[in-house]
Amino acid sequence: MSVSPPSGTPQPSASSPGTALGEAVYRDCFDLSPAAQVILNHRGELLDLNLQACTVMGRDRAALLGHRLTDVVHPDDRAEIFAAIEHSTEHRVPFELACRVQSPGQALRWFLVQSRPASHAEHGTLWYTLLADITERKKQEAWLAHRNALLTALSQGLPGMIYVFRPGMDKGGRLDFVSEGVRHLFGASPEEALASPWVLYNRVPPEDLNNFFQQRDLAIGESSRLHSEFRVRNAEGELRWCAADSVAGLDADGNEVRCGYIADITEHKLYQDARVAAETAERASRAKSQFLSRMSHELRTPLNAVIGFAQLLQMDNSPALADGQRQKVQLIERSGAHLLDVISDVLDLSRIEAGDMPLSVEPIMLGGVINDAQAMVAEAAHRANVLMTESGRSWDMYVMADRVRLRQVLVNLLSNAVKYNRQDGQVCVSVRMENDTRVLLEVTDTGVGLSESQITHLFEPFNRLGAEHSGVEGTGIGLVIVHRLVELMGGTITVRSQAGQGTTFSLSLPAAEVDLASDHGVLDEALPESRQATILYAEDNEINVLLVRQILELRPSWKLEVAHSGAEALKLVSKIQPDLLLLDMHLGDMTGFELADLLDQNPALQGVTKVALSADAMPDRVHAARAKGFSAYLTKPLDVAALLRCLDEHLAAR
């Protein structure tokens, strides 16, 4: 069967070069076309078809002519073809659809049917139709649908976003798949992201986006793994940190794609920043501690000679100092002591502010601490004609505190109560149970008192509240240290006062239920007479050696041997078998701790008392010395009486 071209189609003229070959050419163009072509009537019957159409439908031409196209189409697709032809007949428009063809002995194949209607004088309306085999494309679409369904299922519940990216000519490329996580990370829908990845890129700051493109393009060029971190502004306008990771792969056609995952790493970034800040702060704290330790040593060492020799001059009665000379020496000692207090307060405040103030909180009997503090300010109270009294059962009360720091607090409060009191005034220390878990310790004076305005600024560093014009020595940081030490020990401090009516400082401290044995000796207890003893003193500073040598001349029964280095001490110790080791903590060739470790390796020195002597008064060094087995830790500047009492006590115990 042959169908002539429809009316209106130009025919070759008689004078045209192709007149004799015209119909044959058209026939060959139809029959030999590499595309499957068929001609349908309004009932969908095959009026003509070419060889390629026979091939793809797997039937002879004779077996197909006169049959409907729907006869070879999958039954589920027939209704769509009839509807398309009916709509095309009514509106004279082309139609296009996909359908499946089941050829005998062949697998089911997909075809894209594209058809255009044309009027023909003899046959009416005909549809010139192309059939394109799209089976492989349908397989690819099915594979993509299956993959996307799998990715969607995998991404359910994930906090981040799964994506499949395909590089392209455009720098942005395109996305083949985006999971629902894109809504949370970027504030966009998957459909918006698939339409254009710039919906996502535009939420990344330009400097981060440029860096991401560079890293991505490098990974694509090398077919390597990508890891990139960048910031994203989400739907709420919040800038969050994200990390994109992807690996290279190939699709069904062998084209490169990248499968990846984007996660919110803001909390991780914050943790990293916090860790870096903490490490930086820790390094700064260590550096500050080392600086403070060094400064303590450098500042206290010269004061050791100033105060020590001033005390020796006052104790020396051969010959006795004249009254004028004694007053001058006392002035030197008091000035040195004041300078020492200033240095100690500044260093303590620095340690507290740096968070580097170690405390040894343990059950402490208040009576002993109060007694020690009163003894330390007794001379100042006597000079000021101030009477110190005590009320309450302090020897039955126990609190949780650091013994040294609690004594420092009480000494500061008692010193202030004496300094700012009146002539013939009083200072009273009272102790009572505040409740079942707290002990209340109060220091009350009869001094000048404080106004409400002064109380408001009482605990401000370097604020002396006008006392700088009174002639009373001070730095304005003692009460600041008291306040912070009390808080570090789990206590509170309050103040009650009226101008001209005296002041009461109240310390509330945690109560302790039991008393533990103290490792601190009582300084003012009666001591037996000194016996014969050999003391080995390791010290590399000649002035300090001279001072200690003159102090120990007050104990004629003691023999002093001096080692000017750690190495010399190691040689001497086996030779002289000392009864007590007095070790400086900063020798030229080693530290006192290192020397103590080496000495402990000598079996003959087992049980020999070790006393530390150092200008480093940092609390952590004191605690470390006790942990190393030192029986006492004396700080420079030396208190002559304290050194003698300490050595008397430890040598008497042997």
Short mmCIF file of C-alpha atoms in Angstrom, two decimals, residues 1-11 23 27 39-42 47-48 92 116-128:
data_model
loop_
_atom_site.label_atom_id
_atom_site.label_comp_id
_atom_site.label_asym_id
_atom_site.label_seq_id
_atom_site.Cartn_x
_atom_site.Cartn_y
_atom_site.Cartn_z
CA MET A 1 0.00 0.00 0.00
CA SER A 2 1.33 3.41 -0.84
CA VAL A 3 0.04 6.77 0.32
CA SER A 4 0.67 9.88 -1.75
CA PRO A 5 1.92 13.00 0.00
CA PRO A 6 -0.91 15.08 1.46
CA SER A 7 -2.50 17.90 -0.51
CA GLY A 8 -0.72 21.20 -0.17
CA THR A 9 2.72 19.58 -0.28
CA PRO A 10 4.72 21.12 -3.20
CA GLN A 11 5.38 18.62 -6.01
CA GLU A 23 8.57 9.72 -5.91
CA ARG A 27 9.87 6.44 -0.96
CA ILE A 39 1.43 6.50 9.03
CA LEU A 40 -1.82 6.18 11.01
CA ASN A 41 -5.42 6.98 10.17
CA HIS A 42 -7.97 8.38 12.57
CA LEU A 47 -1.56 2.57 6.73
CA ASP A 48 2.15 2.38 6.02
CA ARG A 92 -5.62 19.43 15.07
CA ARG A 116 1.66 15.19 13.70
CA PRO A 117 -1.74 15.26 11.90
CA ALA A 118 -2.09 16.32 8.25
CA SER A 119 -5.13 16.45 5.93
CA HIS A 120 -5.09 14.30 2.79
CA ALA A 121 -7.62 14.64 -0.04
CA GLU A 122 -8.04 10.91 -0.56
CA HIS A 123 -7.49 9.50 2.94
CA GLY A 124 -8.69 12.31 5.15
CA THR A 125 -6.60 13.06 8.26
CA LEU A 126 -3.41 11.08 8.53
CA TRP A 127 -0.85 11.05 11.35
CA TYR A 128 2.81 10.98 10.34
#
